[in-house]
Each structure stands twice: as structure tokens, then as C-alpha cells.
Backbone as numpy.savetxt, mean C-alpha at the origin, in Angstrom:
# Nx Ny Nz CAx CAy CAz Cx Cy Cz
13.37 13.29 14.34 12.86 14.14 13.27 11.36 14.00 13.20
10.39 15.25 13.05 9.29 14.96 13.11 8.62 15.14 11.83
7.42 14.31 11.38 7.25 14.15 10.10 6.68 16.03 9.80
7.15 16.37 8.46 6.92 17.83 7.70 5.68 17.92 8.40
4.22 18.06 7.93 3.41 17.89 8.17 2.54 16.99 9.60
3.28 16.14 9.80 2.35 15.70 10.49 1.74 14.31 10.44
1.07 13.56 11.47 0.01 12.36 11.05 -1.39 12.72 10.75
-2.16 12.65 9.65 -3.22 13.36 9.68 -4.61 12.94 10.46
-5.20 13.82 11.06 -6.43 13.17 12.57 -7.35 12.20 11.63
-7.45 11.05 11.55 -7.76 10.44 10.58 -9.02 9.67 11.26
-10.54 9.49 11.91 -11.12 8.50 12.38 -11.67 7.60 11.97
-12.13 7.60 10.77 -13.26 6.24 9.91 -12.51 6.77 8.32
-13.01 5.86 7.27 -12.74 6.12 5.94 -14.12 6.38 5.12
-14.10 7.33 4.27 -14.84 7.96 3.82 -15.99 7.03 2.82
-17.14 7.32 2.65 -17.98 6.34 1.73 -17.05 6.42 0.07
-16.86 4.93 -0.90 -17.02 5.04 -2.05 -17.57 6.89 -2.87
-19.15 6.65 -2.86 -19.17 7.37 -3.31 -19.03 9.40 -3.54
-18.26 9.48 -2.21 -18.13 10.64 -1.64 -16.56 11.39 -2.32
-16.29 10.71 -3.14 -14.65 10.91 -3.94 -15.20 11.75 -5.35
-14.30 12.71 -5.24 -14.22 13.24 -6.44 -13.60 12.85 -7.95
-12.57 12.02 -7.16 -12.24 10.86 -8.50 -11.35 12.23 -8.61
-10.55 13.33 -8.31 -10.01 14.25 -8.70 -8.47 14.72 -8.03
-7.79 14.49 -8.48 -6.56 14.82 -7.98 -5.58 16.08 -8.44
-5.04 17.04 -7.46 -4.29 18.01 -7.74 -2.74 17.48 -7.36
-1.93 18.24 -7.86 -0.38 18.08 -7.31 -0.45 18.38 -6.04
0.60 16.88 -5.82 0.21 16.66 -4.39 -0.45 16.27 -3.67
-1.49 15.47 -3.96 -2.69 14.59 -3.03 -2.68 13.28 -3.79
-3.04 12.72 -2.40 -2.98 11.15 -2.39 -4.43 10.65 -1.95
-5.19 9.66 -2.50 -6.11 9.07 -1.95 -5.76 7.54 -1.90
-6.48 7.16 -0.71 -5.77 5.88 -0.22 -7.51 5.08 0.17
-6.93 3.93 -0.39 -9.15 2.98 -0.76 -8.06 1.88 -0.41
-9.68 0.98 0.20 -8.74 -0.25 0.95 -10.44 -0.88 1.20
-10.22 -2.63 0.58 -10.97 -3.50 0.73 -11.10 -4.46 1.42
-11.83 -5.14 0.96 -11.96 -6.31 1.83 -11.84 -7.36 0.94
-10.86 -8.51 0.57 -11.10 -9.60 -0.31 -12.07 -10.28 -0.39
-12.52 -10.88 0.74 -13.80 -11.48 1.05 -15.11 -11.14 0.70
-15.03 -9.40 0.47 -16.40 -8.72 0.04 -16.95 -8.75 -0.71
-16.21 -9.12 -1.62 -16.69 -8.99 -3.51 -15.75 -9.11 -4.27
-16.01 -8.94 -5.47 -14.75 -8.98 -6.73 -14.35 -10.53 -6.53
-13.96 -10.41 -8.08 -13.00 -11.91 -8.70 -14.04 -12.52 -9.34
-15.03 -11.63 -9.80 -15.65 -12.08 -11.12 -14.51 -12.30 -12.46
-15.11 -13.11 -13.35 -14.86 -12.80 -14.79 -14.45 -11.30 -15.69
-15.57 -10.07 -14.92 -15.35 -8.81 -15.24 -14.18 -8.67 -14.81
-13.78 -8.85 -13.41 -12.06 -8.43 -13.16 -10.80 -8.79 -14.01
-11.30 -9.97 -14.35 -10.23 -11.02 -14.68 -10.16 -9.95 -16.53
-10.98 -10.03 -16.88 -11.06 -9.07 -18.12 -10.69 -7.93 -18.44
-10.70 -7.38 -17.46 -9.64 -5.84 -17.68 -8.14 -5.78 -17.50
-7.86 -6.85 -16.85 -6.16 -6.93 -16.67 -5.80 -7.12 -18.12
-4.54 -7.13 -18.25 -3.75 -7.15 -19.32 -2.75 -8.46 -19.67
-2.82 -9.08 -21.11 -2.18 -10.15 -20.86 -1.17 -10.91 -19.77
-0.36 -9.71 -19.85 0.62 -9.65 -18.86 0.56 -10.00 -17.33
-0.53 -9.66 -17.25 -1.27 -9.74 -15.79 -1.98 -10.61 -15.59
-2.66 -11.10 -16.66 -3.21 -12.76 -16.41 -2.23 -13.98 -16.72
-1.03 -13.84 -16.94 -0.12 -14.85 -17.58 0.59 -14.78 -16.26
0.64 -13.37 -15.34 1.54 -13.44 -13.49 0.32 -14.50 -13.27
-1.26 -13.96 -12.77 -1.69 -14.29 -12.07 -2.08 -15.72 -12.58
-1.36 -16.52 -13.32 -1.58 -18.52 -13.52 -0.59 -18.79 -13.12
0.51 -17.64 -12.77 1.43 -18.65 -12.05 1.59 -18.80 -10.92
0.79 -17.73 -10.06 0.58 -18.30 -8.50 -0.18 -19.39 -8.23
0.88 -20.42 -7.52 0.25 -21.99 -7.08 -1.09 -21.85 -6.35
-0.86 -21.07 -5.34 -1.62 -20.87 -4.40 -2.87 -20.11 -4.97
-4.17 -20.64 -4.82 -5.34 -20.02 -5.55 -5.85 -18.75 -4.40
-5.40 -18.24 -3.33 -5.89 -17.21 -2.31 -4.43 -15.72 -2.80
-3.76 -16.49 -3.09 -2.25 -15.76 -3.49 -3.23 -14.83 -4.98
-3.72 -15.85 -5.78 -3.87 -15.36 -7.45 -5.17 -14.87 -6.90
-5.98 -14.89 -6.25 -7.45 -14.56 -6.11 -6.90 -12.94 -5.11
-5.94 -12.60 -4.69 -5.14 -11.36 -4.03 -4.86 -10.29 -5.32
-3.79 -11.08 -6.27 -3.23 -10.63 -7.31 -3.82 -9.84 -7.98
-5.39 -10.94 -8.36 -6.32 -10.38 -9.99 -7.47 -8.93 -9.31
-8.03 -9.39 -7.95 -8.38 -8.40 -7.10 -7.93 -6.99 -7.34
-6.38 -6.96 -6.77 -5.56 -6.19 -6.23 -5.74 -5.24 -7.97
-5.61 -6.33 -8.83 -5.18 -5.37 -9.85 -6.06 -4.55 -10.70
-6.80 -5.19 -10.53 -8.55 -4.91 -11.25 -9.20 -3.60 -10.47
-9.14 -3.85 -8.61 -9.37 -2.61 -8.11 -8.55 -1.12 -8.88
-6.55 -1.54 -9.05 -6.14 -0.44 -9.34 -6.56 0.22 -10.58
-6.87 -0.61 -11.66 -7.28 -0.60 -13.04 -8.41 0.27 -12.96
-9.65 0.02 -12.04 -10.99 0.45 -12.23 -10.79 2.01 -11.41
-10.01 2.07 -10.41 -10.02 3.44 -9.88 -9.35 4.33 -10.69
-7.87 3.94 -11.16 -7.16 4.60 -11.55 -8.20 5.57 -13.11
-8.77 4.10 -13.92 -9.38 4.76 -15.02 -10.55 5.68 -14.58
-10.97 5.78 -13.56 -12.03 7.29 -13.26 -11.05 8.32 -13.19
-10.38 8.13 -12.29 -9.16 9.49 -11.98 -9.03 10.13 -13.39
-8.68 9.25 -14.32 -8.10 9.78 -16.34 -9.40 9.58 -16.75
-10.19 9.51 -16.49 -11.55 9.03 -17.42 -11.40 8.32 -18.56
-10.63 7.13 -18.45 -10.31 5.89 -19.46 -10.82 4.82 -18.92
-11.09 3.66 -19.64 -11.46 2.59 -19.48 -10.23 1.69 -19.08
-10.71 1.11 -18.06 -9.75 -0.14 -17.44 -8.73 -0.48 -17.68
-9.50 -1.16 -18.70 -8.57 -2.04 -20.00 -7.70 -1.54 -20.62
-7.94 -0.25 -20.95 -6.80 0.54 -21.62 -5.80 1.01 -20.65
-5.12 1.39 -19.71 -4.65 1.64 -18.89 -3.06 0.74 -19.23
-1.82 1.72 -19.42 -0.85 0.59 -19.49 -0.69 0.37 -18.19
0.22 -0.52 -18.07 0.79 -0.60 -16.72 2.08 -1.21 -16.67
3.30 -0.20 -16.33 4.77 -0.99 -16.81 5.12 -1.38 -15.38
6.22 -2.44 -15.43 7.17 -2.77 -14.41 8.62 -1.95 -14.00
8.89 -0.99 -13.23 10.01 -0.43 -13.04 11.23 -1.01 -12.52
12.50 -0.88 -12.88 13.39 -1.86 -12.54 13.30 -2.34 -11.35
13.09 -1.77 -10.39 13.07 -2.89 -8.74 11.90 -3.48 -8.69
10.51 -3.54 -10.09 9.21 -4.30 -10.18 8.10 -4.46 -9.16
8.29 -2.17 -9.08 7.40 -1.76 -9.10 6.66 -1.31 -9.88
5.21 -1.27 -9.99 4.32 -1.32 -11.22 4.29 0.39 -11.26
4.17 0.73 -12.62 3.78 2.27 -12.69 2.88 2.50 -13.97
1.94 3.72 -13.75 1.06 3.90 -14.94 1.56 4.71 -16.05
1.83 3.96 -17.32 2.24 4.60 -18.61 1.35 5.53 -19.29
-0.39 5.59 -18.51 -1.12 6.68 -19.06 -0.95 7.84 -18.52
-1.59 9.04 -18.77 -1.66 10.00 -17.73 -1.02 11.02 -18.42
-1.32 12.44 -17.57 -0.26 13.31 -17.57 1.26 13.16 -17.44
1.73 14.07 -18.29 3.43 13.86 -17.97 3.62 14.99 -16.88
3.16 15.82 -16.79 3.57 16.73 -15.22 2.52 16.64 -14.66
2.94 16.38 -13.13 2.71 16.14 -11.93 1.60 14.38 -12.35
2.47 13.77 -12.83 2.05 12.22 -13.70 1.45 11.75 -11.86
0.01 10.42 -12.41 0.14 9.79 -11.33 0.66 8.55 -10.93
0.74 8.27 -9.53 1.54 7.11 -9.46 0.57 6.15 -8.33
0.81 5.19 -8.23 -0.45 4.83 -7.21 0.94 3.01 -7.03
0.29 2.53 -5.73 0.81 1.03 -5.22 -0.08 0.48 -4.39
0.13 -0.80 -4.40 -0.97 -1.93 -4.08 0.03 -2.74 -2.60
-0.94 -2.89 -1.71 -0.21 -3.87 -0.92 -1.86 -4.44 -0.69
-1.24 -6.41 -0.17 -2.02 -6.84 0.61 -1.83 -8.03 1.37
-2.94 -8.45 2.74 -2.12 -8.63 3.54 -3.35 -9.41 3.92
-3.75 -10.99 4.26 -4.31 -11.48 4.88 -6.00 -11.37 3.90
-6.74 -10.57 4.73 -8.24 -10.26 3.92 -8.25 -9.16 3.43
-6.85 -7.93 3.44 -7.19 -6.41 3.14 -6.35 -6.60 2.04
-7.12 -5.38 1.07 -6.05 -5.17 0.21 -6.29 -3.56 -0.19
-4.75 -2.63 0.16 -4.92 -1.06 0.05 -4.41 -0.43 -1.32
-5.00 0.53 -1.89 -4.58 0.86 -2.73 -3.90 2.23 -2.63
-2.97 3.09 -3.00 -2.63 4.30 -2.88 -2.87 5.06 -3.92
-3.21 6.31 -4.27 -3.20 6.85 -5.83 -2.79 8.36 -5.44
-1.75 8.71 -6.29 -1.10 9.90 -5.86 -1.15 10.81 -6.87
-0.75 12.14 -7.01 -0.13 12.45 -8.30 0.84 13.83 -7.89
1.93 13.64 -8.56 3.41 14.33 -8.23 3.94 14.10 -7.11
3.50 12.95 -7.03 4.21 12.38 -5.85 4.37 10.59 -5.76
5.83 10.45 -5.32 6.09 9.07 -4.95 5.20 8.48 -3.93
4.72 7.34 -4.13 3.88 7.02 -3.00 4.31 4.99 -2.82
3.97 5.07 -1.00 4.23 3.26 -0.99 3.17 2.79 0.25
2.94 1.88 0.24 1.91 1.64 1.21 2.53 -0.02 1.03
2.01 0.00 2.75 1.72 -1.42 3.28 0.99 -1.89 4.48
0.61 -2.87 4.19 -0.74 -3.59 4.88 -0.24 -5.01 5.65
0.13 -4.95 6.79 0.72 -6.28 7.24 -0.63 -6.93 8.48
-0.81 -7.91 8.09 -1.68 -8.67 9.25 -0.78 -9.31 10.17
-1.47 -8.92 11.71 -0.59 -9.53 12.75 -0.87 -11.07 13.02
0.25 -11.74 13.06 0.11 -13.22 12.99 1.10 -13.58 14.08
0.72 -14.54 14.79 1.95 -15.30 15.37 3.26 -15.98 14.96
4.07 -15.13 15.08 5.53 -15.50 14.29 6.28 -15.95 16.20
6.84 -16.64 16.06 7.66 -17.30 17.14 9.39 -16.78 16.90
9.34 -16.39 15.65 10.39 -15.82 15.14 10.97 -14.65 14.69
9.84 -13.55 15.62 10.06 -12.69 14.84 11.38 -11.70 15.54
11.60 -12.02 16.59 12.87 -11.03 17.14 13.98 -11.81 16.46
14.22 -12.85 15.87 15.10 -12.86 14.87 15.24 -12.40 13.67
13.82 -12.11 13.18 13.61 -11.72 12.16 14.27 -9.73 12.01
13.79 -9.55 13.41 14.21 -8.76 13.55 15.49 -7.85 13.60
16.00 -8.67 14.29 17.83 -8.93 14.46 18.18 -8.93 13.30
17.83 -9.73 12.19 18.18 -10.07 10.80 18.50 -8.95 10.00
16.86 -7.95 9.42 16.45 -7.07 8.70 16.29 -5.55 9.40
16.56 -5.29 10.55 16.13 -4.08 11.88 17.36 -3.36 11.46
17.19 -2.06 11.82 18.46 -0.92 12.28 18.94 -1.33 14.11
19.76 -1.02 14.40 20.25 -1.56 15.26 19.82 -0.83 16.28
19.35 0.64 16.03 18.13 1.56 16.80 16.93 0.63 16.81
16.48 0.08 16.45 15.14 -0.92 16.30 14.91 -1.53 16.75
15.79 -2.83 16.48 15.96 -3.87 17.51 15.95 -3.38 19.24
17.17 -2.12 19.68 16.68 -1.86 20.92 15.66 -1.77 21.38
14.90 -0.43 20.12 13.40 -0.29 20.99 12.62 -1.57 20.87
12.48 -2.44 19.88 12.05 -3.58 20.12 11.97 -3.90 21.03
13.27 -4.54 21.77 13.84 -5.18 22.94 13.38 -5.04 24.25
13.60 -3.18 24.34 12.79 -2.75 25.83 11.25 -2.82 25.43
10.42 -2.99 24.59 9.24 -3.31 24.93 8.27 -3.91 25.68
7.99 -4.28 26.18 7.09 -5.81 26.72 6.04 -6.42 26.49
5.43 -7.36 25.81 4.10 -7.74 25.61 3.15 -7.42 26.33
2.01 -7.06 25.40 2.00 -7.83 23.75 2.86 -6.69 22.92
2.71 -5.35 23.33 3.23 -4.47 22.82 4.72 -4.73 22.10
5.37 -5.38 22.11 6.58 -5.76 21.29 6.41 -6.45 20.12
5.42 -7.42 20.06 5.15 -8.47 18.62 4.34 -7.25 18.34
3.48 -6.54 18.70 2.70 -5.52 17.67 3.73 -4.95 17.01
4.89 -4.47 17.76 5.16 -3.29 17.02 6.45 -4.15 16.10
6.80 -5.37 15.78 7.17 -5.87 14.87 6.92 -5.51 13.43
5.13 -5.64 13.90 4.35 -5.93 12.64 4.24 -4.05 11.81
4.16 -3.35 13.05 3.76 -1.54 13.01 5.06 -1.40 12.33
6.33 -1.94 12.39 8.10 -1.55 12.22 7.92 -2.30 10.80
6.97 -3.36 10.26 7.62 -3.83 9.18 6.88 -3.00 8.22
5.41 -2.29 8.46 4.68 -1.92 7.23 5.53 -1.03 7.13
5.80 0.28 8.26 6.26 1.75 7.93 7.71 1.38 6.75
8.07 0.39 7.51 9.64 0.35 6.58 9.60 -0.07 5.29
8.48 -0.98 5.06 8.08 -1.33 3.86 7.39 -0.48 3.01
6.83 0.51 3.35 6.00 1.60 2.85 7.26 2.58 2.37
8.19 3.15 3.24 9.48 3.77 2.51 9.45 3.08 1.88
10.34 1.88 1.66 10.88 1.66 0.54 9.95 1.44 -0.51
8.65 0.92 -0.85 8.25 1.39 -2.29 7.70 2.41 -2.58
7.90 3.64 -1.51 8.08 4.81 -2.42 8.93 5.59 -2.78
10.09 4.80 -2.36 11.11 5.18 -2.74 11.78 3.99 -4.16
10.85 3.22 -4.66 10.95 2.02 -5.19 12.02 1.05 -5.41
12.71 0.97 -4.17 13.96 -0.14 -4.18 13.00 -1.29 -3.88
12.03 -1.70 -3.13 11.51 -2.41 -2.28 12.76 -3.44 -1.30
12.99 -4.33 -0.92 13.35 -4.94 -0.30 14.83 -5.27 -0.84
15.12 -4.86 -2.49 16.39 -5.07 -2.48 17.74 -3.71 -1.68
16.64 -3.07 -1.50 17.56 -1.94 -0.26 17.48 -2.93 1.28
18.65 -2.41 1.99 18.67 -2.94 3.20 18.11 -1.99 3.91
17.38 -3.10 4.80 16.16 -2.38 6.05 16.64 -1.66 6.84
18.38 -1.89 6.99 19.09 -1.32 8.46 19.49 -0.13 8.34
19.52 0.48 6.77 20.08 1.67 6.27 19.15 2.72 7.01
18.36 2.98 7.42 17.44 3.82 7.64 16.34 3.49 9.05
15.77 4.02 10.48 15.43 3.34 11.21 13.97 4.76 11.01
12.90 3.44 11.80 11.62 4.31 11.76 10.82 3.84 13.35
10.13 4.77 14.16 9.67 4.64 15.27 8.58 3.31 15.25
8.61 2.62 16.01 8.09 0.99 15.54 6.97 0.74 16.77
6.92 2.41 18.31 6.27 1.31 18.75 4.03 2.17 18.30
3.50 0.87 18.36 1.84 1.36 17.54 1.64 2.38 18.55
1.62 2.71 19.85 1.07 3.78 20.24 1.69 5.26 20.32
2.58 5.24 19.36 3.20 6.73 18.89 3.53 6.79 17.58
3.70 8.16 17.11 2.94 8.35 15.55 4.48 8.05 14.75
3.98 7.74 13.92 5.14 7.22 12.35 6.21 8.15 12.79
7.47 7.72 12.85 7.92 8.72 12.59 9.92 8.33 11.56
10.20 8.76 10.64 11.43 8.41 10.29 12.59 9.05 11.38
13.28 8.29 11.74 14.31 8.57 13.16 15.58 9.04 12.49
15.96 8.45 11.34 17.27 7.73 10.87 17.43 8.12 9.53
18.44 8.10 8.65 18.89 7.86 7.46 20.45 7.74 7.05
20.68 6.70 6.81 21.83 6.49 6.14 21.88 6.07 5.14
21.03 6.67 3.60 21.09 6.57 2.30 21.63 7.30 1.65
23.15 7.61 0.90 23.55 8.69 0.49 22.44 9.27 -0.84
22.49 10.97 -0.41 21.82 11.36 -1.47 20.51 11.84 -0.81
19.61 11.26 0.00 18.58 10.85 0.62 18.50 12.26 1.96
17.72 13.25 2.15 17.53 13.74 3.32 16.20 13.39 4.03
16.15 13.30 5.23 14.38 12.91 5.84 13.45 13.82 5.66
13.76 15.00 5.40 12.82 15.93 5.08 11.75 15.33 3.45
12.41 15.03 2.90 12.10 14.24 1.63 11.30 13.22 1.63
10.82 12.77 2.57 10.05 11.65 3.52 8.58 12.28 4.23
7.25 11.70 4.12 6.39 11.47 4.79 6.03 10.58 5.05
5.62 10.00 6.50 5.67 8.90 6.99 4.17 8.80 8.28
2.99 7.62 7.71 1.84 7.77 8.86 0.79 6.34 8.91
1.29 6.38 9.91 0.13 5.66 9.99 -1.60 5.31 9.59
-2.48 4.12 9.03 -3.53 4.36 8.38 -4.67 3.85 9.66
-5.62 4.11 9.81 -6.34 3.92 10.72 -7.23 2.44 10.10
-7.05 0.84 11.15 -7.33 -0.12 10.57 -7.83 -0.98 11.69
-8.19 -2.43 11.35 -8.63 -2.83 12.53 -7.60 -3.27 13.49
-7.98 -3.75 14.48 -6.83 -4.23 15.12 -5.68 -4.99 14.75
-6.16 -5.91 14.18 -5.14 -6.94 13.75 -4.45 -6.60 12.72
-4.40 -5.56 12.62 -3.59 -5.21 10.95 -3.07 -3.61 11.15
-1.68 -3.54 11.01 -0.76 -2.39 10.61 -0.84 -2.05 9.39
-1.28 -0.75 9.35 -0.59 0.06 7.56 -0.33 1.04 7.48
0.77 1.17 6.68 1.79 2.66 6.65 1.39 3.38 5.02
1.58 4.16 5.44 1.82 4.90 4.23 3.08 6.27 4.48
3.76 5.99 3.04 4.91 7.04 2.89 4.90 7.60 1.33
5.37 8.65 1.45 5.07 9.83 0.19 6.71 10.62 -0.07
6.98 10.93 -0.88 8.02 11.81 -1.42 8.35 12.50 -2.41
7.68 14.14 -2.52 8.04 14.66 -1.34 6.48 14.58 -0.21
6.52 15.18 0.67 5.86 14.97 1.32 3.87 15.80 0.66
3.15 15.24 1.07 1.86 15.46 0.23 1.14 16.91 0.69
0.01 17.17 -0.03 -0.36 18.29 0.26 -1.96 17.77 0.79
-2.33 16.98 0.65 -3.48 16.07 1.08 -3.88 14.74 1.06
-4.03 14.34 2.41 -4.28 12.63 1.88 -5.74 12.38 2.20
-6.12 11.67 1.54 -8.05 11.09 1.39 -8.12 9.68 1.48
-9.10 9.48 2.41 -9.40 7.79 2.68 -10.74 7.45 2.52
-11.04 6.47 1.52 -11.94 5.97 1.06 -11.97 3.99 1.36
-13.52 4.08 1.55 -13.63 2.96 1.40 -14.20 2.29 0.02
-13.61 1.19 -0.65 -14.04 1.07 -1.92 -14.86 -0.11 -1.99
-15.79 0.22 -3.15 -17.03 -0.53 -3.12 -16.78 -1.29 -4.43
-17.09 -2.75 -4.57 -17.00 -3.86 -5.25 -17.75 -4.03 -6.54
-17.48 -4.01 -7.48 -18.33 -4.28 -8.64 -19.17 -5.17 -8.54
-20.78 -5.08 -8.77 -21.53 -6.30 -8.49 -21.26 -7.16 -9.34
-21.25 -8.71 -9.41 -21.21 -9.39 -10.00 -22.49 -9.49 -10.50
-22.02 -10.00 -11.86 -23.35 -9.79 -13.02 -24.19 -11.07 -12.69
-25.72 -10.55 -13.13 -26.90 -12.12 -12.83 -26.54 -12.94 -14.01
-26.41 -14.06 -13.67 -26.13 -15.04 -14.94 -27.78 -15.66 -14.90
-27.94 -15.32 -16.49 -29.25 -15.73 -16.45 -30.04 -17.13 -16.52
-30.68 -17.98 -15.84 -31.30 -19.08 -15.91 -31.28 -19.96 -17.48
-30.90 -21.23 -17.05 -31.62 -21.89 -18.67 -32.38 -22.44 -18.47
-33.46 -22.61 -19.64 -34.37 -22.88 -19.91 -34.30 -24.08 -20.62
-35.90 -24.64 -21.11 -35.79 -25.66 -21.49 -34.96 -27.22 -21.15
């Protein structure tokens, strides 16, 4: 099955300030950082919502919570240009499979936006009248991953896996886990759906494509599915439903951190 539309000719991501901050039914803009670049001031930490600073003390791991407050502060600060609201005000609920969704906004063609991140990147999606899921996987040396595979794969998957040959096979582990992960939170089961129900083309040098479906209810036409243009070491998918009428890629620029001023005396 070939995706409605298409993979879109996608080569570099667009400057910050070149966004209209404007969305019609049906378009998606997709901004993606760098952790390392900036952010995780105090200002970030300040616009989240109780709720969101009471998750982010309970990650042990201080690179895990320094992902979290990032991740969320970026969605907070974009999302409120899109509505022309402030940050802070912005609800933000948990949907039963705990995916996050925005309680502000329009009620027709409402927007919806998701966060993945993965190593040093972290992507944001922002849609409106449309389901949207993204994921960002960094390629790492797993020794395990054709089990992993075997495990969580459609049984179409695992083959093409199989006939692959390095390196091209551990890539496309990593290319097979974003796309599949990207369905499912826009379809928002995330991971409590099984991976095998549904198979997606896994190897990186041919375009996204959904192969498969065995979800009752569910047709593939209902599905957009593409690849994001990234550095090497890192796979990211993005999937939409129904399928979009435009997607936009931005690169997003970091709030400066404020001068703390000298003491004296």
C-alpha cells in the first residue's frame, strides 16, 4: 500500500523564525532540538504545571528529568504562539493510554501535537484536525536487537529484517521501531497495542510505508506514514490520521537564558 500522499521531498529544516505560528485543518508542523543547545533554565521549569513538575522529581535519572522539563516547556512555548496564550496557561490533560493532549484551543479542527525524545534530540509535532505521533530513536548498539525483534515485529518484519545484511539490518531495527512507534501514538494506544498487529516497511533506504493491518475497525488508507530528514545516527517517523494536507519543518530556537546580575559589595 502506498502512502495517500506520499513522502514529502523534504532537504534541511526551515529557520525558527520563518513559521507563521499558523495552522489550517490539516497541517502539521514538526520543530526538533537539540538538548544540549539550550533550555532548562528556571524560565522552563516555570511554565510547566504542577503536575509536570511533581512527574519531572520523580525521574531518578537527572538527563531523563532534564529530557522531560525541556520536552515540555518547548511544547508549552510553541503551542502558546499557535493560540496566542501564554505558556503557563495552557492545560494539558493525560488521555487514557497517557498520551498528553491540549485542553485549550478550538473545539473544531482542535489541535493536537506529541513529543518524542531520543538521546540529544527532542521532536515536537503540532497538528490541527488531525491525529498526530512522532518518534525519534537514536541508533545504539543493541547486541539484542533481533530478539528484540522476534519479540515485538510482525512476522513480515522480522523476515525483511532477516534477509538484510549489515550494517543495513541494525539500521533498519532502529528505522522499524520509530515508524511503528509513531503509528501507534497517533493512533494513541502507544505500546499497550501489540507491534505485530500491523507491519511497516523497515528497510532506511526506501520510503515509510504501512504494508499491513490487522486492527479491526482500522483501514490503511486512514494512515500517513514518513520519514523525517535527520542526522545519521538517528531515525524519525512521523504518522498522521487522517492523512495531512501539509507538513512544515522547523528548526527551534532556545530561549536565552536570562543574565543573572553580579553582586556587589
Amino acid at each position: 500500500m502506498e502512502n495517500p500522499q506520499g513522502s514529502p521531498a523534504v532537504s534541511s529544516w526551515s529557520p525558527a523564525r520563518t513559521c507563521p505560528f499558523l495552522l489550517e485543518a490539516g497541517d502539521v508542523d514538526v520543530w526538533r532540538a537539540g538538548l544540549d543547545e539550550g533550555g532548562g533554565n528556571e524560565a522552563d521549569w516555570a511554565i510547566l504545571s504542577e503536575e509536570e513538575q511533581a512527574r519531572a522529581r520523580r525521574y531518578l535519572h537527572a538527563r531523563r528529568r532534564h529530557q522531560f522539563v525541556l520536552g515540555r516547556a518547548m511544547a508549552r512555548r510553541a503551542l502558546g504562539r499557535y493560540l496566542n496564550l501564554s505558556p503557563e496557561s495552557l492545560t494539558v490533560g493525560i488521555g487514557e493510554q497517557g498520551k498528553p493532549f491540549l485542553e485549550n484551543g478550538p473545539i473544531e479542527n482542535p489541535y493536537r501535537f506529541n513529543l518524542s525524545h531520543s538521546g540529544e534530540r527532542v521532536v515536537l509535532a503540532v497538528a490541527r484536525g488531525v491525529e498526530v505521533g512522532v518518534d525519534v530513536e537514536k541508533v545504539r548498539p543493541k547486541q539484542e536487537y533481533l530478539s528484540l525483534a522476534r519479540r515485538f515485529f510482525s512476522e513480515r518484519e522480522v523476515a525483511a529484517l532477516e534477509a538484510l545484511e549489515e550494517p543495513w539490518r541494525f539500521r533498519a531495527f532502529f528505522c522499524c521501531w520509530a515508524r511503528k512507534e509513531s503509528f501507534l501514538k497517533a493512533r494513541a494506544t502507544g505500546l499497550s497495542e501489540s507491534l505485530s498487529l500491523f507491519s511497516v516497511s523497515l528497510d532506511p533506504r526506501e520510503p515509510a510505508r504501512l504494508l499491513e493491518l490487522k486492527i479491526e475497525g482500522d483501514r490503511p488508507s486512514q494512515y500517513w506514514i514518513t520519514d523525517l530528514p535527520m542526522e545519521e545516527d538517528f531515525h524519525v517517523a512521523l504518522t498522521t490520521t487522517p492523512p495531512p494536507r501539509q507538513v512544515r519543518y522547523y528548526d527551534w530556537e532556545w530561549e536565552p537564558e536570562p543574565d543573572v546580575p553580579e553582586k556587589r559589595g
